[in-house]
Amino acid sequence: MSAQERLLYTARTRTTGGRDGASRSDDGRLEVRLSMPGTRGAGTNPEQLFAAAWSACFEGAVAVAARKLHVTIPAEPIIDTEVDLNIADGEYFLRARLNVSLPDLPRDIAWAVLDAAHQICPYSKATRGNVDVAINLV
């Protein structure tokens, strides 16, 4: 960690049983059953959790970007995130789409906010160059 870096938070979870198991945070605030995508299992799956986490983080990045650009967001953004689990040549990979609604904001300004948010969001940074991502203004 550099002298300018500052640790803000560390999330800790324990998963047992893989995709058909369970995950729990060390503070007990998160406890989820897991099941394979597309099955009738009783739990969620990592792709749904990733989509929810990314959209929540991205909404925060939208707020930060708007402040930096001196833009007032007239309504709460709505972010519908889709994460695809794919396979090709025996290798698994993800694709994602963040479909963002910024009501009542002119499209050019909304795009400026979304572009800036995509540069700010830690999830966007983590996936950059690794996951095919589309940001859509809806």
N, CA and C of each residue as an Amber inpcrd file, in Angstrom:
protein
   414
   0.8470000  -1.1710000   0.0000000   0.0000000   0.0000000   0.0000000
   0.8970000   1.2390000   0.0000000   0.6120000   2.1730000  -0.8750000
   1.4210000   3.3850000  -0.9430000   1.0570000   4.3250000   0.2090000
   1.8860000   5.3520000   0.3800000   1.6630000   6.3200000   1.4530000
   0.3460000   7.0670000   1.2650000  -0.1150000   7.1930000   0.0150000
  -1.3580000   7.9080000  -0.2490000  -2.5860000   7.0140000  -0.1770000
  -2.3900000   5.7060000  -0.2020000  -3.5160000   4.7780000  -0.1170000
  -4.0220000   4.6990000   1.3100000  -5.3190000   4.4470000   1.4170000
  -5.9370000   4.2770000   2.7230000  -6.9870000   3.1850000   2.5960000
  -6.8800000   2.1530000   3.3750000  -7.8420000   1.0680000   3.3690000
  -9.1640000   1.5710000   3.9290000 -10.2370000   1.4210000   3.1770000
 -11.5440000   1.8750000   3.6310000 -12.3650000   0.7540000   4.2570000
 -12.2310000  -0.4560000   3.7270000 -13.0790000  -1.5410000   4.2090000
 -12.5680000  -2.8620000   3.6560000 -12.7050000  -3.9130000   4.4230000
 -12.3990000  -5.2630000   3.9670000 -13.6290000  -6.1270000   4.1920000
 -14.1690000  -6.6810000   3.1170000 -15.2900000  -7.6120000   3.2110000
 -14.7200000  -9.0050000   3.4220000 -15.3290000  -9.7350000   4.3330000
 -14.8790000 -11.0960000   4.6100000 -16.0780000 -12.0330000   4.5510000
 -15.9660000 -13.0360000   3.7110000 -17.0100000 -14.0510000   3.6280000
 -16.3800000 -15.4300000   3.6430000 -17.1840000 -16.3940000   4.0030000
 -16.7700000 -17.7940000   3.9270000 -17.8320000 -18.5170000   3.1100000
 -17.3620000 -19.2290000   2.0960000 -18.2480000 -20.0200000   1.2500000
 -17.8900000 -21.4840000   1.4120000 -18.9050000 -22.3000000   1.5920000
 -18.7250000 -23.7420000   1.6470000 -19.6860000 -24.3690000   0.6490000
 -19.2510000 -25.4170000  -0.0060000 -20.1220000 -26.1230000  -0.9340000
 -20.1680000 -25.5510000  -2.3310000 -19.3400000 -24.5350000  -2.6030000
 -19.2850000 -23.9720000  -3.9600000 -20.6270000 -23.4460000  -4.4310000
 -20.9330000 -23.6910000  -5.7060000 -22.1580000 -23.1590000  -6.3040000
 -23.4350000 -23.7840000  -5.7450000 -23.3310000 -24.8600000  -5.0280000
 -24.4980000 -25.4610000  -4.3830000 -24.3750000 -25.4000000  -2.8640000
 -23.6910000 -24.3890000  -2.3790000 -23.4390000 -24.2710000  -0.9510000
 -24.0680000 -23.0370000  -0.3470000 -23.2710000 -22.3440000   0.4450000
 -23.7400000 -21.1470000   1.1340000 -22.5610000 -20.2090000   1.3690000
 -22.8680000 -18.9300000   1.4710000 -21.8730000 -17.9120000   1.8120000
 -22.4030000 -17.0910000   2.9780000 -21.4690000 -16.7270000   3.8510000
 -21.8340000 -15.9260000   5.0160000 -20.7180000 -14.9480000   5.3020000
 -21.1010000 -13.7170000   5.6210000 -20.1010000 -12.7180000   5.9870000
 -19.6900000 -12.9200000   7.4370000 -18.4890000 -12.4330000   7.7680000
 -17.9870000 -12.6170000   9.1260000 -18.8110000 -11.8710000  10.1640000
 -19.5320000 -10.8270000   9.7550000 -20.3620000 -10.0820000  10.7050000
 -21.8040000 -10.6010000  10.7470000 -22.1160000 -11.6080000   9.9030000
 -23.4480000 -12.1980000   9.8980000 -24.5060000 -11.3930000   9.1770000
 -24.1410000 -10.2710000   8.5940000 -25.1190000  -9.4250000   7.9150000
 -25.5140000  -9.9730000   6.5470000 -24.6840000 -10.8510000   5.9950000
 -24.9870000 -11.4930000   4.7170000 -24.9320000 -12.9960000   4.9180000
 -25.9950000 -13.6570000   4.5620000 -26.0270000 -15.1100000   4.6140000
 -26.9130000 -15.5720000   3.4660000 -26.3030000 -16.2340000   2.4880000
 -27.0520000 -16.6400000   1.3020000 -26.7980000 -18.1000000   0.9670000
 -27.8510000 -18.7270000   0.4980000 -27.7310000 -20.0660000  -0.0580000
 -27.4030000 -19.8900000  -1.5320000 -26.6160000 -20.7950000  -2.0470000
 -26.1920000 -20.7270000  -3.4370000 -26.7520000 -21.9130000  -4.2100000
 -27.0240000 -21.6900000  -5.4820000 -27.4380000 -22.7690000  -6.3700000
 -26.9420000 -22.4570000  -7.7750000 -26.8810000 -23.4680000  -8.5830000
 -26.3860000 -23.3210000  -9.9600000 -27.3070000 -22.3970000 -10.7540000
 -26.7550000 -21.5450000 -11.6220000 -27.5820000 -20.6780000 -12.4660000
 -28.5410000 -21.5180000 -13.3110000 -29.7710000 -21.0380000 -13.4160000
 -30.7540000 -21.6860000 -14.2650000 -31.3840000 -22.9380000 -13.6730000
 -31.0780000 -23.2520000 -12.4100000 -31.6890000 -24.4190000 -11.7790000
 -32.7970000 -23.9710000 -10.8410000 -33.5190000 -24.9140000 -10.3280000
 -34.6030000 -24.6090000  -9.3960000 -34.1090000 -24.5900000  -7.9530000
 -32.8060000 -24.4790000  -7.7710000 -32.2490000 -24.4460000  -6.4300000
 -32.8220000 -23.2970000  -5.6170000 -32.7150000 -23.4020000  -4.3170000
 -33.3180000 -22.4220000  -3.4110000 -32.4780000 -21.1630000  -3.2440000
 -31.2900000 -21.1370000  -3.7960000 -30.4140000 -20.0010000  -3.5520000
 -30.1700000 -19.1420000  -4.7650000 -29.3310000 -18.1590000  -4.5640000
 -28.8950000 -17.2740000  -5.6340000 -27.6200000 -17.8530000  -6.2340000
 -26.9970000 -17.1190000  -7.1380000 -25.7450000 -17.5940000  -7.7250000
 -24.7440000 -16.4390000  -7.7880000 -23.4750000 -16.7440000  -7.9910000
 -22.4490000 -15.6980000  -7.9970000 -22.6980000 -14.6090000  -9.0410000
 -23.2760000 -14.9650000 -10.1710000 -23.5260000 -13.9630000 -11.2110000
 -24.5710000 -12.9500000 -10.7490000 -25.6140000 -13.4170000 -10.0580000
 -26.6120000 -12.4920000  -9.5220000 -26.0060000 -11.6060000  -8.4410000
 -25.1900000 -12.1850000  -7.5880000 -24.5500000 -11.4000000  -6.5310000
 -23.6190000 -10.3450000  -7.1230000 -22.8720000 -10.7420000  -8.1580000
 -21.9600000  -9.8110000  -8.8110000 -22.7340000  -8.6800000  -9.4750000
 -23.8420000  -9.0170000 -10.1500000 -24.6680000  -7.9900000 -10.7950000
 -25.2210000  -7.0030000  -9.7620000 -25.7040000  -7.5190000  -8.6450000
 -26.2490000  -6.6410000  -7.6040000 -25.1610000  -5.7500000  -7.0120000
 -24.0060000  -6.3290000  -6.7320000 -22.9090000  -5.5570000  -6.1460000
 -22.4180000  -4.4900000  -7.1140000 -22.2420000  -4.8620000  -8.3770000
 -21.7360000  -3.9100000  -9.3600000 -22.7210000  -2.7630000  -9.5510000
 -24.0150000  -3.0650000  -9.6620000 -24.9810000  -1.9890000  -9.8840000
 -25.0480000  -1.0490000  -8.6840000 -24.9400000  -1.5840000  -7.4750000
 -24.9430000  -0.7250000  -6.2860000 -23.7130000   0.1770000  -6.2710000
 -22.5620000  -0.3970000  -6.5790000 -21.3270000   0.3770000  -6.6220000
 -21.3870000   1.4170000  -7.7430000 -21.9060000   1.0140000  -8.8920000
 -21.9670000   1.9260000 -10.0400000 -22.8830000   3.1130000  -9.7390000
 -23.9750000   2.8670000  -9.0110000 -24.8540000   3.9800000  -8.6610000
 -24.1150000   4.9930000  -7.7850000 -23.2980000   4.5140000  -6.8710000
 -22.4790000   5.4260000  -6.0800000 -21.4980000   6.1940000  -6.9410000
 -20.9210000   5.5190000  -7.9380000 -19.9830000   6.1730000  -8.8470000
 -20.6940000   7.2240000  -9.6940000 -21.9420000   6.9790000 -10.0620000
 -22.7300000   7.9730000 -10.8030000 -22.8780000   9.2400000  -9.9650000
 -23.1650000   9.0700000  -8.6860000 -23.3150000  10.2350000  -7.7980000
 -22.0070000  11.0060000  -7.6860000 -20.8920000  10.2960000  -7.5390000
 -19.5820000  10.9560000  -7.4550000 -19.2620000  11.6810000  -8.7620000
 -19.4970000  11.0130000  -9.8820000 -19.2240000  11.6190000 -11.1920000
 -20.0730000  12.8600000 -11.4070000 -21.3370000  12.7890000 -11.0400000
 -22.2260000  13.9420000 -11.1980000 -21.7250000  15.1290000 -10.3860000
 -21.3050000  14.8710000  -9.1470000 -20.7620000  15.9620000  -8.3190000
 -19.5160000  16.5630000  -8.9550000 -18.6110000  15.6950000  -9.4420000
 -17.3780000  16.1960000 -10.0600000 -17.6550000  17.0120000 -11.3110000
 -18.7240000  16.6510000 -12.0280000 -19.0820000  17.3620000 -13.2590000
 -20.0610000  18.5090000 -13.0000000 -20.3860000  18.7380000 -11.7370000
 -21.3360000  19.7880000 -11.3360000 -22.6890000  19.6000000 -12.0170000
 -23.1400000  18.3370000 -11.9990000 -24.4300000  17.9700000 -12.5900000
 -25.3500000  17.5220000 -11.4680000 -26.5670000  18.0170000 -11.4910000
 -27.5670000  17.5760000 -10.5310000 -28.4050000  16.4880000 -11.1860000
 -28.4260000  15.3310000 -10.5480000 -29.2410000  14.2280000 -11.0560000
 -30.6560000  14.4720000 -10.5360000 -31.6380000  14.7090000 -11.4230000
 -32.9710000  15.0880000 -10.9690000 -33.7620000  13.9600000 -10.3050000
 -33.4380000  12.7320000 -10.5980000 -34.1460000  11.6010000  -9.9920000
 -33.1190000  10.5180000  -9.6800000 -33.5070000   9.5910000  -8.8260000
 -32.5970000   8.5050000  -8.4870000 -32.3410000   7.6340000  -9.7140000
 -31.0750000   7.3590000 -10.0120000 -30.7710000   6.4930000 -11.1490000
 -31.3330000   5.0860000 -10.9320000 -31.6770000   4.4480000 -12.0180000
 -32.0890000   3.0520000 -11.9820000 -31.0790000   2.2880000 -12.8160000
 -30.5110000   1.2250000 -12.2440000 -29.4960000   0.4550000 -12.9490000
 -29.9310000  -1.0040000 -12.9830000 -30.2020000  -1.4780000 -14.1860000
 -30.5160000  -2.8870000 -14.4100000 -29.2580000  -3.5260000 -14.9700000
 -28.6500000  -4.3960000 -14.1910000 -27.3890000  -5.0140000 -14.5900000
 -27.6200000  -6.4620000 -14.9740000 -27.0170000  -6.8490000 -16.0840000
 -27.0920000  -8.2190000 -16.5850000 -25.6770000  -8.7660000 -16.6710000
 -25.4550000  -9.9180000 -16.0610000 -24.1620000 -10.5870000 -16.1320000
 -24.3900000 -11.9490000 -16.7560000 -23.7340000 -12.1850000 -17.8890000
 -23.8480000 -13.4490000 -18.6080000 -22.6790000 -14.3530000 -18.2620000
 -22.9740000 -15.5990000 -17.9560000 -21.9540000 -16.6250000 -17.8030000
 -21.9090000 -17.3820000 -19.1230000 -20.7540000 -17.3890000 -19.7660000
 -20.5800000 -17.9890000 -21.0890000 -19.5040000 -19.0580000 -21.0490000
 -19.4860000 -19.8890000 -22.0800000 -18.4110000 -20.8590000 -22.2570000
 -18.0580000 -20.9150000 -23.7410000 -16.7670000 -20.9580000 -24.0080000
 -16.2600000 -21.1260000 -25.3730000 -14.9550000 -21.9060000 -25.2870000
 -14.8260000 -22.8990000 -26.1020000 -13.6220000 -23.7320000 -26.1120000
 -13.2790000 -24.2650000 -24.7270000 -14.3070000 -24.6070000 -23.9650000
 -14.0950000 -25.1740000 -22.6390000 -13.7230000 -24.1730000 -21.5600000
 -13.6890000 -22.8890000 -21.9000000 -13.3180000 -21.8410000 -20.9380000
 -14.5400000 -20.9850000 -20.5980000 -14.7430000 -20.7200000 -19.3180000
 -15.8470000 -19.8730000 -18.8720000 -15.4240000 -18.4050000 -18.8840000
 -16.3750000 -17.5370000 -19.1970000 -16.1080000 -16.1000000 -19.1480000
 -17.4140000 -15.3490000 -18.9440000 -17.2880000 -14.0870000 -18.5560000
 -18.4450000 -13.2360000 -18.2830000 -18.5710000 -12.1420000 -19.3270000
 -19.7940000 -11.7150000 -19.5390000 -20.1280000 -10.4840000 -20.2650000
 -21.1270000  -9.7420000 -19.3910000 -21.1320000  -8.4150000 -19.4920000
 -22.0400000  -7.6480000 -18.6430000 -22.5890000  -6.4350000 -19.3720000
 -23.8060000  -6.0700000 -18.9640000 -24.4500000  -4.8600000 -19.4570000
 -25.0270000  -4.1120000 -18.2630000 -24.7180000  -2.8380000 -18.1910000
 -25.3170000  -1.9670000 -17.1900000 -26.2580000  -1.0430000 -17.9490000
 -27.5450000  -1.2280000 -17.7360000 -28.5690000  -0.4360000 -18.4060000
 -29.0410000   0.6170000 -17.4050000 -28.6720000   1.8630000 -17.6840000
 -28.8470000   2.9320000 -16.6960000 -29.8860000   3.9290000 -17.1710000
 -30.7980000   4.2560000 -16.2810000 -31.7950000   5.2860000 -16.5360000
 -31.4700000   6.4930000 -15.6640000 -31.2810000   7.6300000 -16.3190000
 -31.0840000   8.9030000 -15.6220000 -32.1910000   9.8390000 -16.1000000
 -33.3820000   9.6970000 -15.5450000 -34.5400000  10.4460000 -16.0330000
 -34.3260000  11.9530000 -16.0180000 -34.8620000  12.5880000 -17.0300000
 -34.8930000  14.0510000 -17.1320000 -33.5300000  14.7040000 -17.3120000
 -32.5100000  13.9190000 -17.5960000 -31.1790000  14.4830000 -17.8310000
 -30.9170000  14.4520000 -19.3350000 -30.4740000  15.5620000 -19.9300000
 -30.1670000  15.5470000 -21.3650000 -29.1690000  14.4250000 -21.6820000
 -29.3550000  13.7540000 -22.8110000 -28.5560000  12.5750000 -23.1530000
 -27.0560000  12.8480000 -23.1520000 -26.6170000  13.9860000 -23.6760000
 -25.1820000  14.2550000 -23.7220000 -24.5940000  14.4000000 -22.3230000
 -25.3400000  15.0110000 -21.4300000 -24.8780000  15.1600000 -20.0480000
 -24.9270000  13.8060000 -19.3390000 -25.9900000  13.0460000 -19.5750000
 -26.1080000  11.7170000 -18.9680000 -24.9370000  10.8380000 -19.4000000
 -24.5730000  10.8790000 -20.6870000 -23.4430000  10.0790000 -21.1640000
 -22.1350000  10.5220000 -20.5140000 -21.9620000  11.8210000 -20.3310000
 -20.7450000  12.3120000 -19.6770000 -20.6550000  11.7640000 -18.2470000
 -21.7880000  11.7460000 -17.5480000 -21.8190000  11.2120000 -16.1830000
 -21.5140000   9.7140000 -16.2000000 -22.1280000   8.9660000 -17.1190000
 -21.9140000   7.5180000 -17.1780000 -20.4740000   7.1780000 -17.5370000
 -19.9120000   7.9080000 -18.4900000 -18.5110000   7.6670000 -18.8650000
 -17.5830000   7.9010000 -17.6670000 -17.8300000   8.9900000 -16.9520000
 -17.0100000   9.2900000 -15.7790000 -17.2250000   8.2380000 -14.6810000
 -18.4630000   7.8220000 -14.4700000 -18.7580000   6.8130000 -13.4530000
 -18.0610000   5.4960000 -13.7740000 -18.0090000   5.1410000 -15.0400000
 -17.3570000   3.8870000 -15.4490000 -15.8490000   3.9430000 -15.1820000
 -15.2770000   5.1300000 -15.1750000 -13.8580000   5.2870000 -14.8470000
 -13.6250000   5.2640000 -13.3360000 -14.6300000   5.6590000 -12.5620000
 -14.5200000   5.7720000 -11.1040000 -14.8370000   4.4580000 -10.3940000
 -15.8490000   3.7450000 -10.8480000 -16.3790000   2.5700000 -10.1500000
 -15.3230000   1.4680000  -9.9940000 -15.0550000   1.0170000  -8.7760000
 -14.0750000  -0.0540000  -8.5680000 -14.4080000  -1.3550000  -9.3080000
 -15.6920000  -1.6770000  -9.4400000 -16.0630000  -2.8870000 -10.1800000
 -15.7640000  -2.7150000 -11.6660000 -16.0270000  -1.5350000 -12.1920000
 -15.6890000  -1.2710000 -13.5960000 -14.1890000  -1.3650000 -13.8120000
 -13.4310000  -0.8390000 -12.8620000 -11.9700000  -0.9230000 -12.9640000
 -11.5070000  -2.3750000 -12.9110000 -12.1000000  -3.1540000 -12.0290000
 -11.6830000  -4.5460000 -11.8510000 -11.9770000  -5.3970000 -13.0800000
 -13.0280000  -5.0530000 -13.8000000 -13.4030000  -5.8550000 -14.9680000
 -12.7780000  -5.3510000 -16.2630000 -12.2590000  -4.1410000 -16.2420000
 -11.7160000  -3.5320000 -17.4620000 -10.6370000  -4.4170000 -18.0750000
 -10.8160000  -4.7610000 -19.3340000  -9.8630000  -5.6010000 -20.0340000
 -10.0740000  -7.0850000 -19.7910000 -10.9750000  -7.4290000 -18.8790000
 -11.2340000  -8.8250000 -18.5460000 -12.6460000  -9.2790000 -18.9030000
 -13.5840000  -8.3420000 -18.8800000 -14.9900000  -8.6500000 -19.1400000
 -15.4910000  -7.6780000 -20.1980000 -16.2030000  -8.2190000 -21.1960000
 -16.8330000  -7.3840000 -22.2090000 -18.0190000  -6.6810000 -21.5440000
 -17.9300000  -5.3390000 -21.4270000 -18.9320000  -4.5590000 -20.6950000
 -19.5670000  -3.5490000 -21.6290000 -20.8900000  -3.4670000 -21.5700000
 -21.6270000  -2.4250000 -22.2920000 -22.3660000  -1.5740000 -21.2770000
 -22.1830000  -0.2760000 -21.3790000 -22.9470000   0.6660000 -20.5750000
 -23.9930000   1.2370000 -21.5110000 -25.2480000   1.0960000 -21.1420000
 -26.3540000   1.5650000 -22.0000000 -27.1650000   2.5970000 -21.2520000
 -27.4660000   3.6930000 -21.9290000 -28.3610000   4.7070000 -21.3790000
 -29.7530000   4.3830000 -21.9010000 -30.6520000   4.1110000 -20.9690000
 -32.0130000   3.7170000 -21.3690000 -33.0260000   4.7360000 -20.9130000
